[in-house]
Backbone as a printed PyTorch tensor [residue, N CA C, xyz], in Angstrom:
tensor([[[  0.5310, -51.2720,  18.1400],
         [  1.6670, -50.1860,  18.6400],
         [  2.6090, -49.8520,  17.5480]],

        [[  2.9420, -48.4660,  17.4530],
         [  3.6500, -48.0980,  16.3390],
         [  5.1870, -47.6680,  16.8640]],

        [[  6.1280, -47.9390,  15.9610],
         [  7.5260, -47.6680,  16.3610],
         [  7.7500, -45.9140,  16.1950]],

        [[  7.9240, -45.2820,  17.1800],
         [  8.2130, -43.9020,  17.2010],
         [  9.6080, -43.4020,  16.5160]],

        [[ 10.5040, -44.2390,  16.7860],
         [ 11.9000, -44.0950,  16.3620],
         [ 12.6520, -45.2470,  15.8630]],

        [[ 12.5050, -45.5270,  14.4820],
         [ 12.9780, -46.7090,  13.8420],
         [ 14.3950, -46.9260,  14.1880]],

        [[ 15.3390, -45.9000,  14.2420],
         [ 16.6910, -46.2510,  14.5960],
         [ 16.9300, -46.8350,  15.6600]],

        [[ 16.4920, -46.2070,  16.8330],
         [ 16.5410, -46.6590,  18.2360],
         [ 16.0040, -47.9890,  18.3630]],

        [[ 14.9590, -48.2250,  17.6750],
         [ 14.1560, -49.4660,  17.9160],
         [ 15.1500, -50.8010,  17.3160]],

        [[ 15.5520, -50.5820,  16.0510],
         [ 16.3850, -51.5660,  15.6280],
         [ 17.6520, -51.6640,  16.1830]],

        [[ 18.3010, -50.4680,  16.7100],
         [ 19.5740, -50.7480,  17.3910],
         [ 19.3990, -51.5340,  18.5430]],

        [[ 18.3470, -51.2140,  19.1990],
         [ 17.9320, -52.1150,  20.3460],
         [ 17.8220, -53.4870,  20.1410]],

        [[ 17.0440, -53.7990,  19.0940],
         [ 17.0180, -55.1680,  18.6940],
         [ 18.2030, -55.8970,  18.4590]],

        [[ 19.1800, -55.0280,  17.7070],
         [ 20.5220, -55.5910,  17.3150],
         [ 21.2630, -56.0230,  18.7600]],

        [[ 21.2340, -54.8500,  19.5010],
         [ 21.8470, -55.0350,  20.9420],
         [ 21.5950, -56.3140,  21.5900]],

        [[ 20.1280, -56.4410,  21.4890],
         [ 19.5120, -57.7540,  22.4410],
         [ 20.0620, -58.7710,  21.8400]],

        [[ 20.0970, -59.0590,  20.4750],
         [ 20.5490, -60.1930,  19.7270],
         [ 22.0100, -60.4730,  20.0310]],

        [[ 22.7260, -59.4130,  19.7690],
         [ 24.2530, -59.5530,  20.1390],
         [ 24.4600, -59.9870,  21.6790]],

        [[ 23.7740, -59.3500,  22.6550],
         [ 23.9810, -59.6960,  23.9820],
         [ 23.6920, -61.1000,  24.2250]],

        [[ 22.4390, -61.3880,  23.9530],
         [ 22.0790, -62.8870,  23.8970],
         [ 22.8970, -63.8840,  23.2780]],

        [[ 23.3630, -63.5140,  22.0150],
         [ 24.3120, -64.3870,  21.4820],
         [ 25.7760, -64.5360,  22.2650]],

        [[ 25.9750, -63.4760,  22.6920],
         [ 27.2920, -63.6160,  23.4080],
         [ 27.3220, -64.3430,  24.5970]],

        [[ 26.1570, -64.0590,  25.3390],
         [ 25.8990, -64.9500,  26.6280],
         [ 25.7580, -66.4500,  26.5410]],

        [[ 25.0830, -66.5920,  25.1220],
         [ 25.0610, -67.9120,  24.8380],
         [ 26.4400, -68.6530,  24.4140]],

        [[ 27.0820, -68.0390,  23.5480],
         [ 28.3150, -68.5490,  23.2230],
         [ 29.2900, -68.5320,  24.2880]],

        [[ 29.1300, -67.7980,  25.3410],
         [ 30.0880, -67.8140,  26.6450],
         [ 29.7780, -69.0380,  27.4310]],

        [[ 28.6570, -69.7240,  27.2790],
         [ 28.4870, -70.7420,  28.1860],
         [ 29.3000, -72.0260,  27.6650]],

        [[ 30.0920, -71.9580,  26.6080],
         [ 30.8720, -73.0750,  26.4870],
         [ 31.9670, -73.3550,  27.5890]],

        [[ 32.2900, -72.4130,  28.3200],
         [ 33.1840, -72.5910,  29.4460],
         [ 32.4850, -72.5300,  30.7320]],

        [[ 33.2360, -72.6500,  31.8010],
         [ 32.7370, -72.5720,  33.1970],
         [ 32.3740, -71.2500,  33.6190]],

        [[ 31.0370, -71.0960,  34.2090],
         [ 30.6470, -69.7360,  34.6790],
         [ 31.3750, -69.4470,  35.8980]],

        [[ 31.3870, -70.1190,  36.8620],
         [ 32.1190, -69.9160,  38.2140],
         [ 31.0120, -69.2410,  39.0450]],

        [[ 31.5080, -68.7710,  40.1760],
         [ 30.8120, -67.9230,  41.1580],
         [ 31.3140, -66.3610,  41.1450]],

        [[ 30.7070, -65.6490,  42.0020],
         [ 31.1830, -64.3420,  42.2330],
         [ 32.5910, -64.3090,  42.9710]],

        [[ 32.8650, -65.4540,  43.8510],
         [ 34.1460, -65.2620,  44.4750],
         [ 35.0760, -66.1730,  43.4830]],

        [[ 34.8610, -66.9600,  42.7230],
         [ 35.7580, -67.7310,  41.7690],
         [ 35.1580, -67.6760,  40.5650]],

        [[ 35.3220, -66.4420,  39.7960],
         [ 34.8490, -66.4170,  38.4560],
         [ 35.5800, -67.3770,  37.4430]],

        [[ 34.7190, -67.9540,  36.5370],
         [ 35.3840, -68.6670,  35.5100],
         [ 35.4810, -67.9030,  34.2720]],

        [[ 36.0980, -68.4880,  33.1690],
         [ 36.3170, -67.7920,  32.0160],
         [ 35.0540, -67.3550,  31.2560]],

        [[ 34.0340, -67.8150,  31.7320],
         [ 32.6280, -67.4280,  30.9430],
         [ 31.9680, -66.4440,  31.8230]],

        [[ 32.3160, -65.9560,  32.9920],
         [ 31.4620, -65.2470,  33.7320],
         [ 31.5030, -63.6750,  33.1580]],

        [[ 32.6430, -63.0200,  32.9940],
         [ 32.6430, -61.6180,  32.3530],
         [ 31.8470, -61.5780,  31.0120]],

        [[ 32.1690, -62.5600,  30.0180],
         [ 31.3140, -62.2730,  28.6820],
         [ 29.8010, -62.4270,  29.1060]],

        [[ 29.2840, -63.4860,  29.9530],
         [ 28.1040, -63.5540,  30.1350],
         [ 27.4400, -62.4800,  30.6950]],

        [[ 28.0240, -61.7680,  31.8250],
         [ 27.4410, -60.5880,  32.3390],
         [ 27.5520, -59.5270,  31.4240]],

        [[ 28.6310, -59.5020,  30.4950],
         [ 28.5110, -58.0390,  29.6110],
         [ 27.4170, -58.3580,  28.3680]],

        [[ 27.1300, -59.6200,  28.0970],
         [ 26.0440, -60.0930,  27.1290],
         [ 24.5670, -59.7990,  27.8460]],

        [[ 24.5130, -60.1330,  28.9570],
         [ 23.2030, -59.8140,  29.6620],
         [ 23.0030, -58.2730,  29.7190]],

        [[ 24.0900, -57.5070,  30.1600],
         [ 23.9810, -56.0400,  30.3560],
         [ 23.5020, -55.5690,  28.8480]],

        [[ 24.3690, -55.9900,  27.8770],
         [ 23.9890, -55.3880,  26.4920],
         [ 22.6190, -55.7100,  26.0210]],

        [[ 21.9150, -57.1160,  26.4470],
         [ 20.8560, -57.3600,  26.0480],
         [ 19.6760, -56.4550,  26.7590]],

        [[ 19.9920, -56.1530,  27.9740],
         [ 19.1030, -55.3570,  28.8640],
         [ 18.9420, -53.9850,  28.3280]],

        [[ 20.1550, -53.3390,  28.1900],
         [ 20.2700, -51.9970,  27.3830],
         [ 19.4330, -52.0610,  26.0040]],

        [[ 19.5590, -53.0410,  25.3970],
         [ 18.9400, -53.1640,  24.0050],
         [ 17.4480, -53.1210,  24.1170]],

        [[ 16.8710, -53.8490,  25.2090],
         [ 15.5550, -53.8950,  25.6310],
         [ 15.0250, -52.4470,  25.9160]],

        [[ 15.7360, -51.6500,  26.8030],
         [ 15.4700, -50.5240,  27.3000],
         [ 15.3590, -49.6100,  26.1380]],

        [[ 16.3130, -49.6620,  25.0680],
         [ 16.3690, -48.6090,  24.0150],
         [ 15.2610, -48.9780,  23.1500]],

        [[ 14.8060, -50.1290,  22.9240],
         [ 13.6710, -50.5860,  22.0170],
         [ 12.4450, -50.2490,  22.6790]],

        [[ 12.3510, -50.3120,  23.9330],
         [ 10.8910, -49.9810,  24.7580],
         [ 10.8710, -48.4110,  24.5110]],

        [[ 11.9900, -47.7180,  24.6890],
         [ 11.9150, -46.2070,  24.6240],
         [ 11.4390, -45.8630,  23.2370]],

        [[ 11.9050, -46.5380,  22.3150],
         [ 11.3930, -46.1010,  20.8640],
         [ 10.1590, -46.5120,  20.5590]],

        [[  9.5940, -47.5670,  21.1360],
         [  8.0200, -47.7530,  21.0190],
         [  7.2640, -46.7640,  21.8410]],

        [[  7.6380, -46.3700,  23.0320],
         [  6.9980, -45.4010,  23.9980],
         [  6.9870, -44.1160,  23.6840]],

        [[  7.8230, -43.5840,  22.7720],
         [  8.2100, -42.2040,  22.6830],
         [  6.8690, -41.4070,  22.4220]],

        [[  6.8020, -40.1960,  22.7060],
         [  5.5500, -39.4600,  22.8370],
         [  5.3970, -38.8650,  21.3240]],

        [[  6.4760, -38.4230,  20.7740],
         [  6.4620, -37.6960,  19.4410],
         [  7.1570, -38.5100,  18.3120]],

        [[  6.5750, -38.6650,  17.1050],
         [  7.1220, -39.2930,  16.0110],
         [  8.0130, -38.4170,  15.6240]],

        [[  9.3040, -38.9160,  15.3830],
         [ 10.5140, -38.2190,  14.9790],
         [ 10.6660, -38.3480,  13.5770]],

        [[ 10.8950, -37.2640,  12.9000],
         [ 11.2980, -37.5120,  11.4660],
         [ 12.7330, -37.7620,  11.2640]],

        [[ 13.5860, -37.4830,  12.2740],
         [ 15.0700, -37.8510,  12.2230],
         [ 15.1600, -39.4620,  12.4840]],

        [[ 14.1530, -39.9580,  13.0630],
         [ 14.2360, -41.4120,  13.6950],
         [ 14.0840, -42.3320,  12.5680]],

        [[ 13.7990, -41.9440,  11.3240],
         [ 13.6470, -42.8740,  10.1040],
         [ 14.9850, -43.3900,   9.7340]],

        [[ 15.0920, -44.7340,   9.4480],
         [ 16.2530, -45.3670,   8.7790],
         [ 16.4930, -44.9630,   7.5120]],

        [[ 17.6750, -44.5170,   7.2920],
         [ 18.1750, -43.9500,   6.1100],
         [ 18.4100, -45.0640,   5.0310]],

        [[ 18.2800, -44.7560,   3.8090],
         [ 18.6600, -46.0500,   2.8400],
         [ 20.0920, -46.2740,   2.7900]],

        [[ 20.2100, -47.7380,   2.4080],
         [ 21.6330, -48.0380,   2.5200],
         [ 22.3590, -47.5480,   1.1870]],

        [[ 23.5730, -46.9380,   1.2580],
         [ 24.3880, -46.4760,   0.0990],
         [ 25.3560, -47.5320,  -0.3860]],

        [[ 24.7600, -48.5240,  -1.1480],
         [ 25.5520, -49.6520,  -1.4120],
         [ 26.9900, -49.4370,  -1.9830]],

        [[ 27.0060, -48.2560,  -2.7490],
         [ 28.3460, -47.9440,  -3.4210],
         [ 29.4760, -47.7890,  -2.3300]],

        [[ 29.0170, -46.8740,  -1.4560],
         [ 29.7840, -46.6410,  -0.1370],
         [ 30.3080, -47.8080,   0.6230]],

        [[ 29.3060, -48.5640,   0.6630],
         [ 29.4710, -49.6440,   1.7260],
         [ 30.6290, -50.7560,   1.0550]],

        [[ 30.5740, -50.8340,  -0.3670],
         [ 31.3170, -51.5850,  -1.2660],
         [ 32.6820, -51.2030,  -1.3230]],

        [[ 32.7770, -49.7050,  -1.3690],
         [ 33.9950, -49.1840,  -1.4140],
         [ 34.9550, -49.5160,  -0.1110]],

        [[ 34.1860, -49.2460,   1.0680],
         [ 34.8700, -49.3670,   2.3600],
         [ 35.0320, -50.8940,   2.5330]],

        [[ 34.1430, -51.7600,   2.4710],
         [ 34.6300, -53.1320,   2.6700],
         [ 35.4270, -53.8150,   1.5150]],

        [[ 35.4530, -53.1370,   0.2930],
         [ 36.4150, -53.6290,  -0.5990],
         [ 37.7480, -53.0790,  -0.3270]],

        [[ 37.8590, -51.8770,   0.2020],
         [ 39.2130, -51.4170,   0.5870],
         [ 40.0000, -52.4800,   1.8250]],

        [[ 38.8320, -52.7550,   2.6420],
         [ 39.4980, -53.7100,   3.7910],
         [ 39.8910, -55.0690,   3.1570]],

        [[ 39.1350, -55.5640,   2.2540],
         [ 39.5090, -56.8190,   1.5330],
         [ 40.9200, -56.7110,   0.7120]],

        [[ 40.9940, -55.4220,   0.1200],
         [ 42.3300, -55.2520,  -0.6840],
         [ 43.5090, -55.2630,   0.2520]],

        [[ 43.1390, -54.5840,   1.4260],
         [ 44.3000, -54.6280,   2.6090],
         [ 44.6330, -55.9510,   3.0890]],

        [[ 43.7350, -56.8440,   3.3400],
         [ 43.8860, -58.1950,   3.7850],
         [ 44.6590, -59.1090,   2.7140]],

        [[ 44.2190, -58.7430,   1.3960],
         [ 45.0940, -59.4920,   0.2680],
         [ 46.4460, -58.9950,  -0.0740]],

        [[ 46.5570, -57.8210,   0.0360],
         [ 47.9720, -57.2880,  -0.2700],
         [ 48.9300, -57.1430,   0.7070]],

        [[ 48.5520, -57.4550,   2.0870],
         [ 49.3760, -57.0450,   3.1810],
         [ 50.5740, -58.0860,   3.0780]],

        [[ 50.5500, -59.2860,   2.7880],
         [ 51.8500, -59.9880,   2.8830],
         [ 52.6470, -59.8230,   1.7730]],

        [[ 52.1730, -59.4530,   0.5260],
         [ 52.5920, -59.3500,  -0.6470],
         [ 53.4020, -57.8350,  -0.8750]],

        [[ 52.6420, -56.8220,  -0.3500],
         [ 53.1270, -55.3840,  -0.7010],
         [ 53.7090, -54.8430,   0.6740]],

        [[ 53.3610, -55.5760,   1.6240],
         [ 53.8030, -54.9330,   2.9790],
         [ 52.8450, -53.9900,   3.4540]],

        [[ 53.1370, -53.6020,   4.9010],
         [ 52.2560, -52.7770,   5.7530],
         [ 52.0310, -51.4420,   5.3130]],

        [[ 52.9610, -50.9700,   4.6620],
         [ 52.8680, -49.3020,   4.1520],
         [ 52.1130, -49.1630,   2.9790]],

        [[ 52.3810, -50.1830,   2.0170],
         [ 51.5520, -49.9150,   0.7850],
         [ 50.2470, -50.4540,   0.9050]],

        [[ 49.9290, -51.5400,   1.6740],
         [ 48.5070, -51.8880,   2.0450],
         [ 47.6590, -50.9670,   2.7150]],

        [[ 48.2520, -50.1150,   3.6320],
         [ 47.5870, -49.0810,   4.2790],
         [ 47.5680, -47.9460,   3.2590]],

        [[ 48.1720, -47.7280,   2.4010],
         [ 48.0220, -46.6650,   1.2180],
         [ 46.9170, -47.2140,   0.4540]],

        [[ 46.7330, -48.2550,   0.0790],
         [ 45.7870, -48.7200,  -0.9340],
         [ 44.3410, -48.7060,   0.0990]],

        [[ 44.3830, -49.0690,   1.4920],
         [ 43.1880, -48.9860,   2.1150],
         [ 42.7040, -47.6820,   2.2210]],

        [[ 43.5020, -46.6150,   2.6070],
         [ 43.2100, -45.2600,   2.6870],
         [ 42.5950, -44.6780,   1.3530]],

        [[ 43.3850, -44.9790,   0.2470],
         [ 42.9900, -44.2250,  -0.9460],
         [ 41.7010, -44.8640,  -1.3590]],

        [[ 41.5050, -46.3060,  -1.5760],
         [ 40.4770, -46.8790,  -1.7850],
         [ 39.2110, -46.5330,  -1.0890]],

        [[ 39.1690, -46.3820,   0.0970],
         [ 38.1320, -46.1630,   1.2040],
         [ 37.7990, -44.5250,   0.9060]],

        [[ 38.5730, -43.9190,   0.6990],
         [ 38.3650, -42.3120,   0.4070],
         [ 37.6410, -42.1950,  -1.0090]],

        [[ 37.6220, -43.2790,  -1.9340],
         [ 36.9510, -43.0510,  -3.1600],
         [ 35.5420, -43.3170,  -2.8510]],

        [[ 35.2290, -43.8520,  -1.8790],
         [ 33.6900, -43.8540,  -1.4870],
         [ 33.0190, -42.5820,  -1.4440]],

        [[ 33.7460, -41.5460,  -1.0020],
         [ 33.0110, -40.1710,  -1.0650],
         [ 32.7300, -39.6410,  -2.3660]],

        [[ 33.6490, -39.9640,  -3.4610],
         [ 33.6540, -39.4950,  -4.8290],
         [ 34.3940, -38.2070,  -5.1930]],

        [[ 34.8300, -37.5900,  -4.4120],
         [ 35.3620, -36.3480,  -4.5780],
         [ 36.7470, -36.3010,  -4.1680]],

        [[ 37.5220, -37.2130,  -4.5810],
         [ 38.9200, -37.3220,  -3.9210],
         [ 39.8030, -36.1930,  -4.7770]],

        [[ 39.3600, -35.9270,  -5.8370],
         [ 40.2680, -34.9330,  -6.6340],
         [ 40.4190, -33.5650,  -5.8860]],

        [[ 39.4370, -33.0460,  -5.0310],
         [ 39.4000, -31.9580,  -4.2500],
         [ 40.0890, -32.3700,  -2.8480]],

        [[ 40.2530, -33.5250,  -2.6210],
         [ 40.7310, -33.7850,  -1.3410],
         [ 42.1200, -34.4780,  -1.2300]],

        [[ 42.9700, -34.5850,  -2.3830],
         [ 43.9530, -35.3800,  -2.4320],
         [ 45.0470, -35.0360,  -1.3150]],

        [[ 45.0820, -33.8340,  -0.9770],
         [ 46.2210, -33.4440,   0.0130],
         [ 45.7170, -34.2050,   1.3860]],

        [[ 44.3980, -34.1090,   1.5910],
         [ 43.9620, -34.7360,   2.8870],
         [ 44.1640, -36.2970,   2.8970]],

        [[ 43.9440, -36.8460,   1.8330],
         [ 44.1620, -38.4630,   1.6450],
         [ 45.7040, -38.6280,   1.7220]],

        [[ 46.3710, -37.7820,   1.1210],
         [ 47.9750, -38.1190,   1.2900],
         [ 48.3870, -37.9620,   2.7310]],

        [[ 48.1910, -37.0590,   3.4590],
         [ 48.4500, -36.6380,   4.7310],
         [ 48.1220, -37.8540,   5.7260]],

        [[ 46.5560, -38.1860,   5.5170],
         [ 46.1600, -39.2870,   6.3670],
         [ 46.8450, -40.4820,   5.9060]],

        [[ 47.1290, -40.6910,   4.9120],
         [ 47.8980, -41.9640,   4.5290],
         [ 49.3690, -42.2130,   5.0500]],

        [[ 50.1120, -41.1340,   5.0900],
         [ 51.1640, -41.1230,   5.5210],
         [ 51.1390, -41.1600,   6.9610]],

        [[ 50.2750, -40.5100,   7.7110],
         [ 50.0650, -40.5110,   9.2980],
         [ 49.7080, -41.7870,   9.6890]],

        [[ 48.5800, -42.6060,   8.7950],
         [ 48.2630, -43.7970,   9.3100],
         [ 49.2300, -44.9230,   9.1820]],

        [[ 50.0120, -44.8270,   8.0430],
         [ 50.9570, -45.7000,   7.7590],
         [ 52.0720, -45.8000,   8.7640]],

        [[ 52.5910, -44.3440,   9.1130],
         [ 53.5650, -44.2180,  10.2200],
         [ 53.2390, -44.6550,  11.4930]],

        [[ 51.9040, -44.5130,  11.8550],
         [ 51.4290, -44.8640,  13.1190],
         [ 51.1990, -46.4950,  13.2820]],

        [[ 50.9560, -47.0680,  12.2500],
         [ 50.7800, -48.6460,  12.2200],
         [ 52.1390, -49.1120,  12.1960]],

        [[ 52.9670, -48.5910,  11.5690],
         [ 54.3820, -49.1690,  11.5590],
         [ 54.9520, -49.0660,  13.0150]],

        [[ 54.7710, -47.9520,  13.6850],
         [ 55.4140, -47.7180,  14.9850],
         [ 54.5150, -48.6220,  16.0460]],

        [[ 53.1890, -48.7290,  16.0540],
         [ 52.3390, -49.3790,  16.9400],
         [ 52.5550, -50.9500,  16.5880]],

        [[ 52.5320, -51.4180,  15.5630],
         [ 52.5800, -52.8180,  15.2490],
         [ 53.8960, -53.3330,  14.9920]],

        [[ 54.8120, -52.6220,  14.5780],
         [ 56.1980, -53.0540,  14.1390],
         [ 57.1020, -52.9640,  15.3660]],

        [[ 56.9400, -51.8230,  16.2880],
         [ 57.9160, -51.6330,  17.3810],
         [ 57.1040, -51.9260,  18.7620]],

        [[ 55.9530, -51.3960,  18.8280],
         [ 55.1880, -51.4810,  19.9850],
         [ 55.0000, -52.8500,  20.4390]],

        [[ 54.1000, -53.4740,  19.5790],
         [ 53.5600, -54.7730,  19.6840],
         [ 54.7290, -55.9540,  19.1180]],

        [[ 55.3850, -55.5040,  18.2420],
         [ 56.4330, -56.5530,  17.6910],
         [ 55.7710, -57.5320,  16.6160]],

        [[ 54.6910, -57.0700,  16.0810],
         [ 54.0170, -58.0840,  15.2210],
         [ 54.8860, -58.2450,  13.9230]],

        [[ 54.9110, -59.4370,  13.6010],
         [ 55.6860, -59.9990,  12.4750],
         [ 55.1350, -59.9690,  11.1870]],

        [[ 54.8410, -58.5480,  10.7180],
         [ 54.3490, -58.2210,   9.3490],
         [ 55.2910, -57.5840,   8.4950]],

        [[ 55.3950, -57.9990,   7.2230],
         [ 56.4070, -57.3160,   6.1870],
         [ 55.9790, -55.7960,   6.3110]],

        [[ 57.0220, -54.8870,   6.4990],
         [ 56.7510, -53.3540,   6.1770],
         [ 56.6440, -53.0530,   4.9030]],

        [[ 57.7940, -53.5750,   4.1440],
         [ 57.9490, -53.2680,   2.7680],
         [ 57.6610, -54.4170,   1.7960]],

        [[ 57.4280, -54.1350,   0.5990],
         [ 56.8880, -55.1440,  -0.2550],
         [ 57.9460, -56.2320,  -0.3880]],

        [[ 57.6790, -57.5020,  -0.5800],
         [ 58.6480, -58.7780,  -0.4660],
         [ 59.5580, -58.5570,  -1.7790]],

        [[ 59.2660, -57.8470,  -2.8500],
         [ 60.1730, -57.8040,  -3.8410],
         [ 61.4820, -56.7320,  -3.5550]],

        [[ 61.1460, -56.0860,  -2.5700],
         [ 62.2710, -55.3370,  -2.1340],
         [ 63.1950, -56.0460,  -1.1430]]])
């Protein structure tokens, strides 16, 4: 049997694995019954549903009638992946020292370097940085009341 759509097939396999894993991990707590649901009931049901949907997606990818040229898995762009993951790591490392606003600026600027053409988009990156920093400050500082330094500890 040939795979007609690689993207859908492997996405379905991933969904099945995540669903089965979630259902297994959820069994650490009491499942309960429909009338008295335990803490494990909802994660177990969601895991089973996710695994079922993954099986349906994978089977549809196997039984497709036309071989899709768009269904091929694209090669991994390691540079982009490293820039994005690196920006998240820099954010985590700099949050307590530089504060929320500077860390978000580092996150946005570093992750925008993944595209490679930041010189042509510096205005967009600047606006996005200001918008995200302000939004996070309002949501996490005032809305949730998260105890995160907003400004660098030097100030």
